[in-house]
């Protein structure tokens, strides 16, 4: 069955530090997508990125980058030069049976000024 | 620019009471979902509706019912609330099936059952 593990429950960094959020997944599918969502203190979930299992190239979007490694079943998320506004809970997620999204337990990131 | 709208935002119920959580989306999406979020457990799917007129159980459906009223609206009903249903509930929608489609979420409903 699909499973997503985010082993880091909470991370605290000082502004401008780099931080990596880990995501490890299990799936029996040969092709699949992986997602990252952000939940800021206001509570709503915001879609960040979607990656296809065929594409293992790193993705970079501004200060955000994602490292997808099929060999280790990992899809890690790095924030470079973190800012206070990055403080949020971040979820990694994996679709299951077309209509279910299996979320990890989330990593709470606190960026201190 | 509303996206997914949930009502109410907060609710306190007594054990045994019933209530309906409302959700509407204005993005013409086919699929809609109800999740609950509990501390340390991420989000878990309660029910989903792949298209207007269809609904199916997710991972944790017990104690809930849903109605896909039309393409825009998807409601979640608690017939007899229990303290174990204290949670934050999120409605979401997506254009199609989830294999490659991101979901768009509402702001959540914080529900407390006393």
PDB file of C-alpha atoms in Angstrom:
ATOM      1  CA  UNK A   1       0.000   0.000   0.000  1.00  0.00           C
ATOM      2  CA  UNK A   2       1.020   3.621  -0.391  1.00  0.00           C
ATOM      3  CA  UNK A   3       2.788   5.138   2.549  1.00  0.00           C
ATOM      4  CA  UNK A   4       4.582   8.411   3.149  1.00  0.00           C
ATOM      5  CA  UNK A   5       6.972   8.947   6.042  1.00  0.00           C
ATOM      6  CA  UNK A   6       8.160  12.315   7.217  1.00  0.00           C
ATOM      7  CA  UNK A   7      10.440  11.423  10.084  1.00  0.00           C
ATOM      8  CA  UNK A   8      11.142  15.010  11.137  1.00  0.00           C
ATOM      9  CA  UNK A   9       8.267  16.145  13.307  1.00  0.00           C
ATOM     10  CA  UNK A  10       9.611  19.627  13.994  1.00  0.00           C
ATOM     11  CA  UNK A  11      12.572  21.647  12.755  1.00  0.00           C
ATOM     12  CA  UNK A  12      13.685  25.015  14.022  1.00  0.00           C
ATOM     13  CA  UNK A  13      16.219  27.185  12.193  1.00  0.00           C
ATOM     14  CA  UNK A  14      17.399  30.754  12.278  1.00  0.00           C
ATOM     15  CA  UNK A  15      16.585  33.000   9.357  1.00  0.00           C
ATOM     16  CA  UNK A  16      18.924  32.631   6.358  1.00  0.00           C
ATOM     17  CA  UNK A  17      19.859  29.065   7.223  1.00  0.00           C
ATOM     18  CA  UNK A  18      19.251  26.348   4.653  1.00  0.00           C
ATOM     19  CA  UNK A  19      16.914  23.550   5.694  1.00  0.00           C
ATOM     20  CA  UNK A  20      15.976  20.197   4.160  1.00  0.00           C
ATOM     21  CA  UNK A  21      12.713  18.413   4.834  1.00  0.00           C
ATOM     22  CA  UNK A  22      12.817  14.675   4.292  1.00  0.00           C
ATOM     23  CA  UNK A  23      10.154  12.527   2.649  1.00  0.00           C
ATOM     24  CA  UNK A  24      10.364   8.767   2.151  1.00  0.00           C
ATOM     25  CA  UNK A  25       7.620   6.879   0.377  1.00  0.00           C
ATOM     26  CA  UNK A  26       6.479   3.332  -0.354  1.00  0.00           C
ATOM     27  CA  UNK A  27       4.499   2.362  -3.411  1.00  0.00           C
ATOM     28  CA  UNK A  28       3.870  -0.685  -5.570  1.00  0.00           C
ATOM     29  CA  UNK A  29       3.082   1.463  -8.591  1.00  0.00           C
ATOM     30  CA  UNK A  30       5.673   1.645 -11.345  1.00  0.00           C
ATOM     31  CA  UNK A  31       4.664   5.163 -12.308  1.00  0.00           C
ATOM     32  CA  UNK A  32       3.398   7.695  -9.863  1.00  0.00           C
ATOM     33  CA  UNK A  33       3.391  11.318  -8.839  1.00  0.00           C
ATOM     34  CA  UNK A  34       4.576  12.903  -5.634  1.00  0.00           C
ATOM     35  CA  UNK A  35       3.394  16.184  -4.154  1.00  0.00           C
ATOM     36  CA  UNK A  36       4.438  18.741  -1.558  1.00  0.00           C
ATOM     37  CA  UNK A  37       1.930  21.008   0.193  1.00  0.00           C
ATOM     38  CA  UNK A  38       2.467  23.866   2.622  1.00  0.00           C
ATOM     39  CA  UNK A  39       0.154  24.682   5.529  1.00  0.00           C
ATOM     40  CA  UNK A  40       0.950  28.145   6.931  1.00  0.00           C
ATOM     41  CA  UNK A  41      -0.297  29.232  10.377  1.00  0.00           C
ATOM     42  CA  UNK A  42      -3.488  30.526   8.770  1.00  0.00           C
ATOM     43  CA  UNK A  43      -4.449  26.890   8.185  1.00  0.00           C
ATOM     44  CA  UNK A  44      -5.113  26.396   4.490  1.00  0.00           C
ATOM     45  CA  UNK A  45      -3.090  23.915   2.440  1.00  0.00           C
ATOM     46  CA  UNK A  46      -1.231  25.269  -0.534  1.00  0.00           C
ATOM     47  CA  UNK A  47       0.061  23.139  -3.399  1.00  0.00           C
ATOM     48  CA  UNK A  48       3.816  23.576  -3.947  1.00  0.00           C
ATOM     49  CA  UNK A  49       4.990  21.018  -6.474  1.00  0.00           C
ATOM     50  CA  UNK A  50       4.132  17.815  -8.333  1.00  0.00           C
ATOM     51  CA  UNK A  51       6.772  15.428  -9.743  1.00  0.00           C
ATOM     52  CA  UNK A  52       6.435  12.415 -12.019  1.00  0.00           C
ATOM     53  CA  UNK A  53       8.416   9.291 -11.161  1.00  0.00           C
ATOM     54  CA  UNK A  54       9.887   9.335 -14.667  1.00  0.00           C
ATOM     55  CA  UNK A  55      11.565  12.654 -14.037  1.00  0.00           C
ATOM     56  CA  UNK A  56      14.376  12.495 -11.504  1.00  0.00           C
ATOM     57  CA  UNK A  57      15.840  15.852 -12.337  1.00  0.00           C
ATOM     58  CA  UNK A  58      16.035  18.252  -9.447  1.00  0.00           C
ATOM     59  CA  UNK A  59      13.465  21.014  -9.523  1.00  0.00           C
ATOM     60  CA  UNK A  60      14.300  24.556  -8.450  1.00  0.00           C
ATOM     61  CA  UNK A  61      11.859  27.380  -7.914  1.00  0.00           C
ATOM     62  CA  UNK A  62      13.424  30.432  -6.373  1.00  0.00           C
ATOM     63  CA  UNK A  63      14.627  29.498  -2.899  1.00  0.00           C
ATOM     64  CA  UNK A  64      12.873  26.127  -3.072  1.00  0.00           C
ATOM     65  CA  UNK A  65      14.371  22.984  -4.535  1.00  0.00           C
ATOM     66  CA  UNK A  66      13.317  19.371  -4.614  1.00  0.00           C
ATOM     67  CA  UNK A  67      15.509  16.293  -4.890  1.00  0.00           C
ATOM     68  CA  UNK A  68      13.745  13.180  -6.136  1.00  0.00           C
ATOM     69  CA  UNK A  69      15.676   9.896  -5.877  1.00  0.00           C
ATOM     70  CA  UNK A  70      13.813   6.804  -6.979  1.00  0.00           C
ATOM     71  CA  UNK A  71      16.637   4.518  -5.815  1.00  0.00           C
ATOM     72  CA  UNK A  72      16.089   5.553  -2.198  1.00  0.00           C
ATOM     73  CA  UNK A  73      12.333   6.314  -2.530  1.00  0.00           C
ATOM     74  CA  UNK A  74      12.900   9.837  -1.334  1.00  0.00           C
ATOM     75  CA  UNK A  75      11.558  13.224  -2.381  1.00  0.00           C
ATOM     76  CA  UNK A  76      13.289  15.804  -0.231  1.00  0.00           C
ATOM     77  CA  UNK A  77      12.549  19.512  -0.100  1.00  0.00           C
ATOM     78  CA  UNK A  78      15.207  22.165   0.556  1.00  0.00           C
ATOM     79  CA  UNK A  79      14.624  25.802   1.403  1.00  0.00           C
ATOM     80  CA  UNK A  80      17.671  27.971   0.823  1.00  0.00           C
ATOM     81  CA  UNK A  81      18.190  31.119   2.900  1.00  0.00           C
ATOM     82  CA  UNK A  82      15.047  30.499   4.935  1.00  0.00           C
ATOM     83  CA  UNK A  83      12.757  33.361   5.891  1.00  0.00           C
ATOM     84  CA  UNK A  84      10.249  33.815   8.691  1.00  0.00           C
ATOM     85  CA  UNK A  85       7.436  33.529   6.140  1.00  0.00           C
ATOM     86  CA  UNK A  86       8.558  29.961   5.441  1.00  0.00           C
ATOM     87  CA  UNK A  87       7.314  28.926   8.889  1.00  0.00           C
ATOM     88  CA  UNK A  88       4.608  26.358   8.246  1.00  0.00           C
ATOM     89  CA  UNK A  89       3.791  22.674   8.303  1.00  0.00           C
ATOM     90  CA  UNK A  90       4.948  20.942   5.136  1.00  0.00           C
ATOM     91  CA  UNK A  91       3.328  17.766   3.849  1.00  0.00           C
ATOM     92  CA  UNK A  92       4.606  15.254   1.356  1.00  0.00           C
ATOM     93  CA  UNK A  93       1.864  13.254  -0.393  1.00  0.00           C
ATOM     94  CA  UNK A  94       1.407  10.281  -2.731  1.00  0.00           C
ATOM     95  CA  UNK A  95      -1.772   9.460  -4.706  1.00  0.00           C
ATOM     96  CA  UNK A  96      -3.435   6.120  -4.047  1.00  0.00           C
ATOM     97  CA  UNK A  97      -6.022   4.417  -6.278  1.00  0.00           C
ATOM     98  CA  UNK A  98      -6.708   7.573  -8.324  1.00  0.00           C
ATOM     99  CA  UNK A  99      -8.892   9.224  -5.710  1.00  0.00           C
ATOM    100  CA  UNK A 100      -7.037   9.156  -2.445  1.00  0.00           C
ATOM    101  CA  UNK A 101      -3.993  11.192  -1.491  1.00  0.00           C
ATOM    102  CA  UNK A 102      -1.871   9.661   1.230  1.00  0.00           C
ATOM    103  CA  UNK A 103      -0.203  12.367   3.250  1.00  0.00           C
ATOM    104  CA  UNK A 104       2.778  12.142   5.529  1.00  0.00           C
ATOM    105  CA  UNK A 105       2.350  13.323   9.099  1.00  0.00           C
ATOM    106  CA  UNK A 106       3.961  16.639   8.217  1.00  0.00           C
ATOM    107  CA  UNK A 107       7.040  18.549   9.354  1.00  0.00           C
ATOM    108  CA  UNK A 108       6.553  21.757  11.308  1.00  0.00           C
ATOM    109  CA  UNK A 109       9.208  24.271  10.304  1.00  0.00           C
ATOM    110  CA  UNK A 110       9.853  27.283  12.502  1.00  0.00           C
ATOM    111  CA  UNK A 111      12.139  29.992  11.170  1.00  0.00           C
ATOM    112  CA  UNK A 112      13.283  32.388  13.860  1.00  0.00           C
ATOM    113  CA  UNK A 113      14.359  35.939  13.065  1.00  0.00           C
TER     114      UNK A 113
ATOM    115  CA  UNK B   1     -11.117  34.263  -6.681  1.00  0.00           C
ATOM    116  CA  UNK B   2     -12.880  32.176  -4.033  1.00  0.00           C
ATOM    117  CA  UNK B   3     -11.621  28.671  -4.963  1.00  0.00           C
ATOM    118  CA  UNK B   4     -12.953  26.260  -2.319  1.00  0.00           C
ATOM    119  CA  UNK B   5     -15.237  27.700   0.344  1.00  0.00           C
ATOM    120  CA  UNK B   6     -16.102  25.877   3.546  1.00  0.00           C
ATOM    121  CA  UNK B   7     -18.696  26.779   6.142  1.00  0.00           C
ATOM    122  CA  UNK B   8     -18.684  27.077   9.072  1.00  0.00           C
ATOM    123  CA  UNK B   9     -15.102  27.852  10.114  1.00  0.00           C
ATOM    124  CA  UNK B  10     -15.646  26.819  13.723  1.00  0.00           C
ATOM    125  CA  UNK B  11     -18.274  24.713  15.462  1.00  0.00           C
ATOM    126  CA  UNK B  12     -18.776  23.219  18.896  1.00  0.00           C
ATOM    127  CA  UNK B  13     -21.214  20.336  19.276  1.00  0.00           C
ATOM    128  CA  UNK B  14     -22.413  18.158  22.073  1.00  0.00           C
ATOM    129  CA  UNK B  15     -22.088  14.389  21.796  1.00  0.00           C
ATOM    130  CA  UNK B  16     -25.017  12.998  19.830  1.00  0.00           C
ATOM    131  CA  UNK B  17     -25.826  16.181  17.947  1.00  0.00           C
ATOM    132  CA  UNK B  18     -25.836  16.234  14.180  1.00  0.00           C
ATOM    133  CA  UNK B  19     -24.512  18.783  11.747  1.00  0.00           C
ATOM    134  CA  UNK B  20     -23.565  19.286   8.128  1.00  0.00           C
ATOM    135  CA  UNK B  21     -20.361  20.856   6.879  1.00  0.00           C
ATOM    136  CA  UNK B  22     -20.762  22.682   3.608  1.00  0.00           C
ATOM    137  CA  UNK B  23     -18.259  22.953   0.780  1.00  0.00           C
ATOM    138  CA  UNK B  24     -18.469  24.688  -2.579  1.00  0.00           C
ATOM    139  CA  UNK B  25     -15.928  25.183  -5.354  1.00  0.00           C
ATOM    140  CA  UNK B  26     -16.044  27.589  -8.261  1.00  0.00           C
ATOM    141  CA  UNK B  27     -13.301  26.079 -10.430  1.00  0.00           C
ATOM    142  CA  UNK B  28     -15.565  23.682 -12.361  1.00  0.00           C
ATOM    143  CA  UNK B  29     -13.649  20.737 -10.913  1.00  0.00           C
ATOM    144  CA  UNK B  30     -14.994  17.238 -11.322  1.00  0.00           C
ATOM    145  CA  UNK B  31     -13.636  15.673  -8.148  1.00  0.00           C
ATOM    146  CA  UNK B  32     -14.211  16.719  -4.551  1.00  0.00           C
ATOM    147  CA  UNK B  33     -12.935  15.355  -1.243  1.00  0.00           C
ATOM    148  CA  UNK B  34     -13.382  15.537   2.491  1.00  0.00           C
ATOM    149  CA  UNK B  35     -10.381  15.039   4.792  1.00  0.00           C
ATOM    150  CA  UNK B  36      -9.858  15.214   8.505  1.00  0.00           C
ATOM    151  CA  UNK B  37      -6.627  16.418  10.036  1.00  0.00           C
ATOM    152  CA  UNK B  38      -5.587  15.201  13.458  1.00  0.00           C
ATOM    153  CA  UNK B  39      -2.389  16.095  15.315  1.00  0.00           C
ATOM    154  CA  UNK B  40       0.588  14.027  14.192  1.00  0.00           C
ATOM    155  CA  UNK B  41      -1.397  12.154  11.542  1.00  0.00           C
ATOM    156  CA  UNK B  42      -1.471  14.337   8.487  1.00  0.00           C
ATOM    157  CA  UNK B  43      -4.697  14.346   6.491  1.00  0.00           C
ATOM    158  CA  UNK B  44      -6.884  11.283   6.039  1.00  0.00           C
ATOM    159  CA  UNK B  45      -9.554  10.913   3.398  1.00  0.00           C
ATOM    160  CA  UNK B  46     -13.108  10.470   4.657  1.00  0.00           C
ATOM    161  CA  UNK B  47     -15.113  10.428   1.415  1.00  0.00           C
ATOM    162  CA  UNK B  48     -14.625  11.552  -2.130  1.00  0.00           C
ATOM    163  CA  UNK B  49     -16.749  12.246  -5.167  1.00  0.00           C
ATOM    164  CA  UNK B  50     -15.048  11.556  -8.472  1.00  0.00           C
ATOM    165  CA  UNK B  51     -17.845  13.242 -10.417  1.00  0.00           C
ATOM    166  CA  UNK B  52     -21.293  14.688  -9.942  1.00  0.00           C
ATOM    167  CA  UNK B  53     -23.662  11.969  -8.767  1.00  0.00           C
ATOM    168  CA  UNK B  54     -21.033   9.604  -7.360  1.00  0.00           C
ATOM    169  CA  UNK B  55     -19.511   9.245  -3.915  1.00  0.00           C
ATOM    170  CA  UNK B  56     -17.149   6.690  -2.421  1.00  0.00           C
ATOM    171  CA  UNK B  57     -15.579   5.884   0.913  1.00  0.00           C
ATOM    172  CA  UNK B  58     -12.037   6.862   1.729  1.00  0.00           C
ATOM    173  CA  UNK B  59      -9.741   5.689   4.483  1.00  0.00           C
ATOM    174  CA  UNK B  60     -11.872   6.739   7.500  1.00  0.00           C
ATOM    175  CA  UNK B  61     -15.593   6.906   6.518  1.00  0.00           C
ATOM    176  CA  UNK B  62     -17.235   5.563   9.672  1.00  0.00           C
ATOM    177  CA  UNK B  63     -19.617   8.013  11.330  1.00  0.00           C
ATOM    178  CA  UNK B  64     -19.950  10.241   8.263  1.00  0.00           C
ATOM    179  CA  UNK B  65     -22.167  10.635   5.234  1.00  0.00           C
ATOM    180  CA  UNK B  66     -21.755  12.833   2.194  1.00  0.00           C
ATOM    181  CA  UNK B  67     -23.846  14.331  -0.563  1.00  0.00           C
ATOM    182  CA  UNK B  68     -22.650  15.639  -3.900  1.00  0.00           C
ATOM    183  CA  UNK B  69     -25.486  18.081  -4.410  1.00  0.00           C
ATOM    184  CA  UNK B  70     -24.254  19.283  -7.800  1.00  0.00           C
ATOM    185  CA  UNK B  71     -20.924  19.839  -9.482  1.00  0.00           C
ATOM    186  CA  UNK B  72     -20.095  22.742  -7.175  1.00  0.00           C
ATOM    187  CA  UNK B  73     -21.183  21.456  -3.780  1.00  0.00           C
ATOM    188  CA  UNK B  74     -20.129  18.534  -1.589  1.00  0.00           C
ATOM    189  CA  UNK B  75     -21.409  18.311   1.977  1.00  0.00           C
ATOM    190  CA  UNK B  76     -20.283  16.183   4.910  1.00  0.00           C
ATOM    191  CA  UNK B  77     -22.766  15.124   7.577  1.00  0.00           C
ATOM    192  CA  UNK B  78     -22.177  13.868  11.084  1.00  0.00           C
ATOM    193  CA  UNK B  79     -25.387  12.126  12.130  1.00  0.00           C
ATOM    194  CA  UNK B  80     -24.490  11.579  15.792  1.00  0.00           C
ATOM    195  CA  UNK B  81     -21.313  13.380  16.734  1.00  0.00           C
ATOM    196  CA  UNK B  82     -18.755  11.668  18.957  1.00  0.00           C
ATOM    197  CA  UNK B  83     -15.718  13.148  20.756  1.00  0.00           C
ATOM    198  CA  UNK B  84     -13.467  11.091  18.446  1.00  0.00           C
ATOM    199  CA  UNK B  85     -14.706  13.247  15.582  1.00  0.00           C
ATOM    200  CA  UNK B  86     -13.120  16.341  17.071  1.00  0.00           C
ATOM    201  CA  UNK B  87     -10.802  17.414  14.295  1.00  0.00           C
ATOM    202  CA  UNK B  88     -10.110  19.948  11.589  1.00  0.00           C
ATOM    203  CA  UNK B  89     -12.011  19.116   8.422  1.00  0.00           C
ATOM    204  CA  UNK B  90     -10.821  20.103   4.976  1.00  0.00           C
ATOM    205  CA  UNK B  91     -12.692  20.048   1.724  1.00  0.00           C
ATOM    206  CA  UNK B  92     -10.688  19.859  -1.484  1.00  0.00           C
ATOM    207  CA  UNK B  93     -11.302  19.686  -5.210  1.00  0.00           C
ATOM    208  CA  UNK B  94      -9.313  18.652  -8.252  1.00  0.00           C
ATOM    209  CA  UNK B  95      -9.853  18.812 -11.968  1.00  0.00           C
ATOM    210  CA  UNK B  96      -9.662  15.060 -12.385  1.00  0.00           C
ATOM    211  CA  UNK B  97      -8.257  11.954 -10.785  1.00  0.00           C
ATOM    212  CA  UNK B  98      -5.428  12.410  -8.362  1.00  0.00           C
ATOM    213  CA  UNK B  99      -2.604  10.609 -10.115  1.00  0.00           C
ATOM    214  CA  UNK B 100      -1.352  13.815 -11.629  1.00  0.00           C
ATOM    215  CA  UNK B 101      -3.726  16.519 -10.432  1.00  0.00           C
ATOM    216  CA  UNK B 102      -3.037  18.763  -7.456  1.00  0.00           C
ATOM    217  CA  UNK B 103      -5.832  19.420  -5.017  1.00  0.00           C
ATOM    218  CA  UNK B 104      -7.156  22.810  -4.034  1.00  0.00           C
ATOM    219  CA  UNK B 105      -8.148  23.087  -0.393  1.00  0.00           C
ATOM    220  CA  UNK B 106     -10.600  25.161   1.592  1.00  0.00           C
ATOM    221  CA  UNK B 107      -9.585  26.958   4.778  1.00  0.00           C
ATOM    222  CA  UNK B 108     -10.868  24.175   7.016  1.00  0.00           C
ATOM    223  CA  UNK B 109     -13.561  23.761   9.666  1.00  0.00           C
ATOM    224  CA  UNK B 110     -12.428  23.344  13.245  1.00  0.00           C
ATOM    225  CA  UNK B 111     -14.948  21.066  14.932  1.00  0.00           C
ATOM    226  CA  UNK B 112     -15.037  20.273  18.655  1.00  0.00           C
ATOM    227  CA  UNK B 113     -17.320  17.616  20.109  1.00  0.00           C
ATOM    228  CA  UNK B 114     -17.898  17.861  23.854  1.00  0.00           C
TER     229      UNK B 114
END
